[in-house]
Amino acid sequence: MKIFYAVQATGNGHISRAMELLPFFQRYGQVDIFLSGANNSLALDASVKYRSRGLSLFYSQCGGLNYWEITRQLSPLRVWKEVRDLPVEKYDLVINDFESITSLACMLKKVPSVNFGHQASFISPKVPRPEKPEWMGEWILRNYARASQYVGLHFKQYDDFILPPVIKREILQAEPADKGHITVYLSSYSDATVRRHLQPLSDFNFQVFSKEVKKPTQDGNILFLPVGKHAFNKSLITCKGILTGAGFETPAEALYLGKKLMVIPIRGQYEQFCNAAALGKMGVPVLKALDAGFPAAFRPWIEQRRKPCLHLDYSTEAIVSYLMHHSHLEKADSLDMLYPEAVFN
């Protein structure tokens, strides 16, 4: 079997998940990867056959999207050429992790595809949304990477086609510890902004993962670290709590490890506000911004004993097996067949 695997490379979550899934996809045949996007910090540890700048998101320095940079990078002519030339018709199976060029190519050439990933879950109206849903955000989630079939991933099984998160092997096998530091990953904030709000909390130590530093840099009670998979995993496994955006992979891993979690959704990124709505219902504190009110929210959170958790007993292999059967219209009668011991809190 020849498999076309499109990976969205805006941010790091999609790449992190792809690295876990790839060995299992390769059991089913030859996998050719299409990496699309221009704004990530992690490298994909695999051979990439097709590359594109894609339709990427860029962030400002203060917690939101940089719309000017997003618009500046957009080239309709380039996108059209890539859509036309992408050879999706030569593959037996197209797996699309929220990548728009692949979706358009499949639509143009009438090739079936499976939208597989977190964003695919939002096809279901049962997935939590903010109190005031945004019509544009809803339209993007439904149309940015349209497909003939959908297999979603989310914190809970909100619908019958939604599976649990894919947790990295290093996290699954870890023995969590509390070494007292707070792990911070806020990709849409500059180091200067993060420093300004964390340094006054001098009785706490922070490990901040930054796109700006090239080597570990100590600055008072803050250790700035380059974004890297192993360093971040180590920090997360041994932290007291984590402050991060309202993405999907990192919050899922934090909940699985039983860590205290606080999230700040990226302004303008509707999916993160949907995730924040789901996390809020699970008891996770959600902040609007990293601002002057942060210390007042931080201290009660880090001192509380109750920690929302995500208990799972499943395998990435089982998730891939479900996807492959689903893509061949041999859908399992029930997810309980694959996850008889899964418990979602």
PDB file of C-alpha atoms in Angstrom, residues 143-312:
ATOM      1  CA  ASN A 143     -13.493  23.798   5.464  1.00  0.00           C
ATOM      2  CA  TYR A 144      -9.732  24.345   5.818  1.00  0.00           C
ATOM      3  CA  ALA A 145      -8.995  20.651   5.277  1.00  0.00           C
ATOM      4  CA  ARG A 146     -12.183  19.047   3.974  1.00  0.00           C
ATOM      5  CA  ALA A 147     -12.080  15.300   3.425  1.00  0.00           C
ATOM      6  CA  SER A 148     -14.302  12.382   2.520  1.00  0.00           C
ATOM      7  CA  GLN A 149     -13.877  10.834   5.994  1.00  0.00           C
ATOM      8  CA  TYR A 150     -12.972  12.086   9.465  1.00  0.00           C
ATOM      9  CA  VAL A 151     -11.258  10.491  12.473  1.00  0.00           C
ATOM     10  CA  GLY A 152     -10.886  12.934  15.344  1.00  0.00           C
ATOM     11  CA  LEU A 153      -8.775  13.082  18.489  1.00  0.00           C
ATOM     12  CA  HIS A 154      -9.839  14.921  21.649  1.00  0.00           C
ATOM     13  CA  PHE A 155      -9.595  14.974  25.443  1.00  0.00           C
ATOM     14  CA  LYS A 156     -12.830  12.986  25.686  1.00  0.00           C
ATOM     15  CA  GLN A 157     -14.894  10.787  23.378  1.00  0.00           C
ATOM     16  CA  TYR A 158     -17.466  13.418  22.515  1.00  0.00           C
ATOM     17  CA  ASP A 159     -18.687  11.492  19.445  1.00  0.00           C
ATOM     18  CA  ASP A 160     -18.387   8.004  17.963  1.00  0.00           C
ATOM     19  CA  PHE A 161     -15.604   8.934  15.505  1.00  0.00           C
ATOM     20  CA  ILE A 162     -13.447  10.685  18.133  1.00  0.00           C
ATOM     21  CA  LEU A 163     -10.518   8.827  19.713  1.00  0.00           C
ATOM     22  CA  PRO A 164      -8.251   9.658  22.686  1.00  0.00           C
ATOM     23  CA  PRO A 165      -5.096  11.778  22.299  1.00  0.00           C
ATOM     24  CA  VAL A 166      -1.904  10.280  20.904  1.00  0.00           C
ATOM     25  CA  ILE A 167       0.560  10.457  23.811  1.00  0.00           C
ATOM     26  CA  LYS A 168       4.275  10.281  23.044  1.00  0.00           C
ATOM     27  CA  ARG A 169       6.051   7.071  24.024  1.00  0.00           C
ATOM     28  CA  GLU A 170       8.455   9.011  26.243  1.00  0.00           C
ATOM     29  CA  ILE A 171       5.503  10.411  28.191  1.00  0.00           C
ATOM     30  CA  LEU A 172       3.660   7.085  28.381  1.00  0.00           C
ATOM     31  CA  GLN A 173       6.721   5.380  29.858  1.00  0.00           C
ATOM     32  CA  ALA A 174       7.682   8.218  32.211  1.00  0.00           C
ATOM     33  CA  GLU A 175       7.624   8.214  35.997  1.00  0.00           C
ATOM     34  CA  PRO A 176       6.385  11.728  36.841  1.00  0.00           C
ATOM     35  CA  ALA A 177       8.231  13.663  39.547  1.00  0.00           C
ATOM     36  CA  ASP A 178       7.905  17.098  41.134  1.00  0.00           C
ATOM     37  CA  LYS A 179      11.208  18.980  41.156  1.00  0.00           C
ATOM     38  CA  GLY A 180       9.481  22.269  41.901  1.00  0.00           C
ATOM     39  CA  HIS A 181       9.881  24.215  38.647  1.00  0.00           C
ATOM     40  CA  ILE A 182       7.083  25.561  36.449  1.00  0.00           C
ATOM     41  CA  THR A 183       7.321  24.648  32.755  1.00  0.00           C
ATOM     42  CA  VAL A 184       6.247  27.450  30.411  1.00  0.00           C
ATOM     43  CA  TYR A 185       5.571  27.267  26.691  1.00  0.00           C
ATOM     44  CA  LEU A 186       3.805  30.338  25.314  1.00  0.00           C
ATOM     45  CA  SER A 187       4.820  30.490  21.665  1.00  0.00           C
ATOM     46  CA  SER A 188       2.794  33.619  20.898  1.00  0.00           C
ATOM     47  CA  TYR A 189       4.564  35.746  23.548  1.00  0.00           C
ATOM     48  CA  SER A 190       8.041  37.253  23.312  1.00  0.00           C
ATOM     49  CA  ASP A 191      10.690  36.403  25.905  1.00  0.00           C
ATOM     50  CA  ALA A 192      10.557  40.015  27.096  1.00  0.00           C
ATOM     51  CA  THR A 193       6.833  39.779  27.823  1.00  0.00           C
ATOM     52  CA  VAL A 194       7.188  36.438  29.585  1.00  0.00           C
ATOM     53  CA  ARG A 195      10.129  37.765  31.638  1.00  0.00           C
ATOM     54  CA  ARG A 196       8.195  40.843  32.713  1.00  0.00           C
ATOM     55  CA  HIS A 197       5.372  38.806  34.212  1.00  0.00           C
ATOM     56  CA  LEU A 198       7.335  35.873  35.673  1.00  0.00           C
ATOM     57  CA  GLN A 199      10.338  37.560  37.290  1.00  0.00           C
ATOM     58  CA  PRO A 200       8.288  39.235  40.067  1.00  0.00           C
ATOM     59  CA  LEU A 201       7.322  35.718  41.240  1.00  0.00           C
ATOM     60  CA  SER A 202      10.826  35.361  42.649  1.00  0.00           C
ATOM     61  CA  ASP A 203      10.001  32.477  45.008  1.00  0.00           C
ATOM     62  CA  PHE A 204       9.276  30.224  42.001  1.00  0.00           C
ATOM     63  CA  ASN A 205      11.587  28.832  39.325  1.00  0.00           C
ATOM     64  CA  PHE A 206      10.424  28.788  35.712  1.00  0.00           C
ATOM     65  CA  GLN A 207      11.724  26.822  32.728  1.00  0.00           C
ATOM     66  CA  VAL A 208      10.605  28.786  29.674  1.00  0.00           C
ATOM     67  CA  PHE A 209      10.845  27.193  26.226  1.00  0.00           C
ATOM     68  CA  SER A 210      11.711  29.920  23.763  1.00  0.00           C
ATOM     69  CA  LYS A 211      12.077  30.351  20.012  1.00  0.00           C
ATOM     70  CA  GLU A 212      14.499  33.216  20.643  1.00  0.00           C
ATOM     71  CA  VAL A 213      17.392  31.567  22.516  1.00  0.00           C
ATOM     72  CA  LYS A 214      19.912  29.170  20.995  1.00  0.00           C
ATOM     73  CA  LYS A 215      21.266  27.779  24.280  1.00  0.00           C
ATOM     74  CA  PRO A 216      20.078  27.563  27.920  1.00  0.00           C
ATOM     75  CA  THR A 217      20.137  31.047  29.448  1.00  0.00           C
ATOM     76  CA  GLN A 218      19.540  31.741  33.157  1.00  0.00           C
ATOM     77  CA  ASP A 219      17.920  35.082  33.947  1.00  0.00           C
ATOM     78  CA  GLY A 220      17.110  35.361  37.643  1.00  0.00           C
ATOM     79  CA  ASN A 221      14.380  32.853  38.481  1.00  0.00           C
ATOM     80  CA  ILE A 222      13.842  32.018  34.788  1.00  0.00           C
ATOM     81  CA  LEU A 223      15.771  29.469  32.734  1.00  0.00           C
ATOM     82  CA  PHE A 224      15.185  30.117  29.030  1.00  0.00           C
ATOM     83  CA  LEU A 225      15.598  26.955  26.940  1.00  0.00           C
ATOM     84  CA  PRO A 226      15.547  26.361  23.165  1.00  0.00           C
ATOM     85  CA  VAL A 227      12.507  24.433  21.991  1.00  0.00           C
ATOM     86  CA  GLY A 228      13.492  20.769  21.737  1.00  0.00           C
ATOM     87  CA  LYS A 229      11.529  17.559  22.103  1.00  0.00           C
ATOM     88  CA  HIS A 230      13.649  15.756  24.701  1.00  0.00           C
ATOM     89  CA  ALA A 231      14.376  18.831  26.830  1.00  0.00           C
ATOM     90  CA  PHE A 232      10.704  19.772  26.869  1.00  0.00           C
ATOM     91  CA  ASN A 233       9.593  16.248  27.745  1.00  0.00           C
ATOM     92  CA  LYS A 234      12.071  16.129  30.627  1.00  0.00           C
ATOM     93  CA  SER A 235      10.895  19.493  31.932  1.00  0.00           C
ATOM     94  CA  LEU A 236       7.239  18.472  31.673  1.00  0.00           C
ATOM     95  CA  ILE A 237       7.771  15.108  33.371  1.00  0.00           C
ATOM     96  CA  THR A 238       9.527  16.707  36.360  1.00  0.00           C
ATOM     97  CA  CYS A 239       7.611  19.986  36.709  1.00  0.00           C
ATOM     98  CA  LYS A 240       5.255  21.131  39.441  1.00  0.00           C
ATOM     99  CA  GLY A 241       2.911  22.616  36.876  1.00  0.00           C
ATOM    100  CA  ILE A 242       2.778  23.880  33.301  1.00  0.00           C
ATOM    101  CA  LEU A 243       1.642  27.182  31.829  1.00  0.00           C
ATOM    102  CA  THR A 244       0.996  26.924  28.093  1.00  0.00           C
ATOM    103  CA  GLY A 245      -1.328  27.793  25.237  1.00  0.00           C
ATOM    104  CA  ALA A 246      -4.641  26.012  24.801  1.00  0.00           C
ATOM    105  CA  GLY A 247      -3.369  23.673  22.113  1.00  0.00           C
ATOM    106  CA  PHE A 248      -4.019  19.959  22.200  1.00  0.00           C
ATOM    107  CA  GLU A 249      -0.905  17.759  22.503  1.00  0.00           C
ATOM    108  CA  THR A 250       0.826  19.522  25.417  1.00  0.00           C
ATOM    109  CA  PRO A 251      -2.317  19.907  27.575  1.00  0.00           C
ATOM    110  CA  ALA A 252      -3.203  16.243  26.889  1.00  0.00           C
ATOM    111  CA  GLU A 253       0.263  15.121  27.998  1.00  0.00           C
ATOM    112  CA  ALA A 254       0.147  17.317  31.091  1.00  0.00           C
ATOM    113  CA  LEU A 255      -3.225  15.864  32.075  1.00  0.00           C
ATOM    114  CA  TYR A 256      -1.987  12.330  31.441  1.00  0.00           C
ATOM    115  CA  LEU A 257       1.023  12.946  33.720  1.00  0.00           C
ATOM    116  CA  GLY A 258      -1.234  14.395  36.409  1.00  0.00           C
ATOM    117  CA  LYS A 259       0.427  17.822  36.282  1.00  0.00           C
ATOM    118  CA  LYS A 260      -1.172  21.096  37.272  1.00  0.00           C
ATOM    119  CA  LEU A 261      -2.169  22.842  34.071  1.00  0.00           C
ATOM    120  CA  MET A 262      -3.056  26.455  33.269  1.00  0.00           C
ATOM    121  CA  VAL A 263      -3.725  27.624  29.705  1.00  0.00           C
ATOM    122  CA  ILE A 264      -3.830  30.924  27.813  1.00  0.00           C
ATOM    123  CA  PRO A 265      -5.542  30.619  24.392  1.00  0.00           C
ATOM    124  CA  ILE A 266      -3.835  32.415  21.512  1.00  0.00           C
ATOM    125  CA  ARG A 267      -5.963  35.394  20.487  1.00  0.00           C
ATOM    126  CA  GLY A 268      -7.508  34.907  17.085  1.00  0.00           C
ATOM    127  CA  GLN A 269      -7.008  31.134  17.076  1.00  0.00           C
ATOM    128  CA  TYR A 270     -10.549  29.849  17.479  1.00  0.00           C
ATOM    129  CA  GLU A 271      -9.568  26.217  17.920  1.00  0.00           C
ATOM    130  CA  GLN A 272      -7.662  27.154  21.085  1.00  0.00           C
ATOM    131  CA  PHE A 273     -10.758  28.808  22.542  1.00  0.00           C
ATOM    132  CA  CYS A 274     -12.692  25.604  21.814  1.00  0.00           C
ATOM    133  CA  ASN A 275      -9.979  23.603  23.599  1.00  0.00           C
ATOM    134  CA  ALA A 276     -10.088  26.070  26.470  1.00  0.00           C
ATOM    135  CA  ALA A 277     -13.848  25.502  26.772  1.00  0.00           C
ATOM    136  CA  ALA A 278     -13.266  21.745  27.001  1.00  0.00           C
ATOM    137  CA  LEU A 279     -10.403  22.129  29.493  1.00  0.00           C
ATOM    138  CA  GLY A 280     -12.423  24.558  31.592  1.00  0.00           C
ATOM    139  CA  LYS A 281     -15.167  21.958  31.957  1.00  0.00           C
ATOM    140  CA  MET A 282     -12.494  19.539  33.198  1.00  0.00           C
ATOM    141  CA  GLY A 283     -11.410  22.005  35.887  1.00  0.00           C
ATOM    142  CA  VAL A 284      -8.357  23.534  34.179  1.00  0.00           C
ATOM    143  CA  PRO A 285      -7.871  27.304  34.826  1.00  0.00           C
ATOM    144  CA  VAL A 286      -8.092  29.395  31.652  1.00  0.00           C
ATOM    145  CA  LEU A 287      -6.611  32.920  31.469  1.00  0.00           C
ATOM    146  CA  LYS A 288      -7.466  35.520  28.849  1.00  0.00           C
ATOM    147  CA  ALA A 289      -3.915  36.851  28.630  1.00  0.00           C
ATOM    148  CA  LEU A 290      -0.522  37.015  30.299  1.00  0.00           C
ATOM    149  CA  ASP A 291      -0.948  40.412  31.929  1.00  0.00           C
ATOM    150  CA  ALA A 292      -0.784  42.287  35.221  1.00  0.00           C
ATOM    151  CA  GLY A 293      -3.435  40.016  36.726  1.00  0.00           C
ATOM    152  CA  PHE A 294      -1.299  36.890  36.250  1.00  0.00           C
ATOM    153  CA  PRO A 295       0.220  36.706  39.795  1.00  0.00           C
ATOM    154  CA  ALA A 296      -3.240  36.791  41.385  1.00  0.00           C
ATOM    155  CA  ALA A 297      -4.292  33.805  39.288  1.00  0.00           C
ATOM    156  CA  PHE A 298      -0.973  31.963  39.508  1.00  0.00           C
ATOM    157  CA  ARG A 299      -0.590  31.578  43.274  1.00  0.00           C
ATOM    158  CA  PRO A 300      -3.996  29.970  44.034  1.00  0.00           C
ATOM    159  CA  TRP A 301      -3.523  27.628  41.078  1.00  0.00           C
ATOM    160  CA  ILE A 302      -0.047  26.405  41.981  1.00  0.00           C
ATOM    161  CA  GLU A 303      -1.024  25.920  45.636  1.00  0.00           C
ATOM    162  CA  GLN A 304      -4.241  23.975  45.013  1.00  0.00           C
ATOM    163  CA  ARG A 305      -4.230  20.218  45.554  1.00  0.00           C
ATOM    164  CA  ARG A 306      -6.858  19.140  43.044  1.00  0.00           C
ATOM    165  CA  LYS A 307      -5.485  18.360  39.583  1.00  0.00           C
ATOM    166  CA  PRO A 308      -7.705  17.343  36.645  1.00  0.00           C
ATOM    167  CA  CYS A 309      -6.366  14.123  35.109  1.00  0.00           C
ATOM    168  CA  LEU A 310      -6.703  12.116  31.936  1.00  0.00           C
ATOM    169  CA  HIS A 311      -6.453   8.375  32.638  1.00  0.00           C
ATOM    170  CA  LEU A 312      -5.897   6.169  29.624  1.00  0.00           C
TER     171      LEU A 312
END
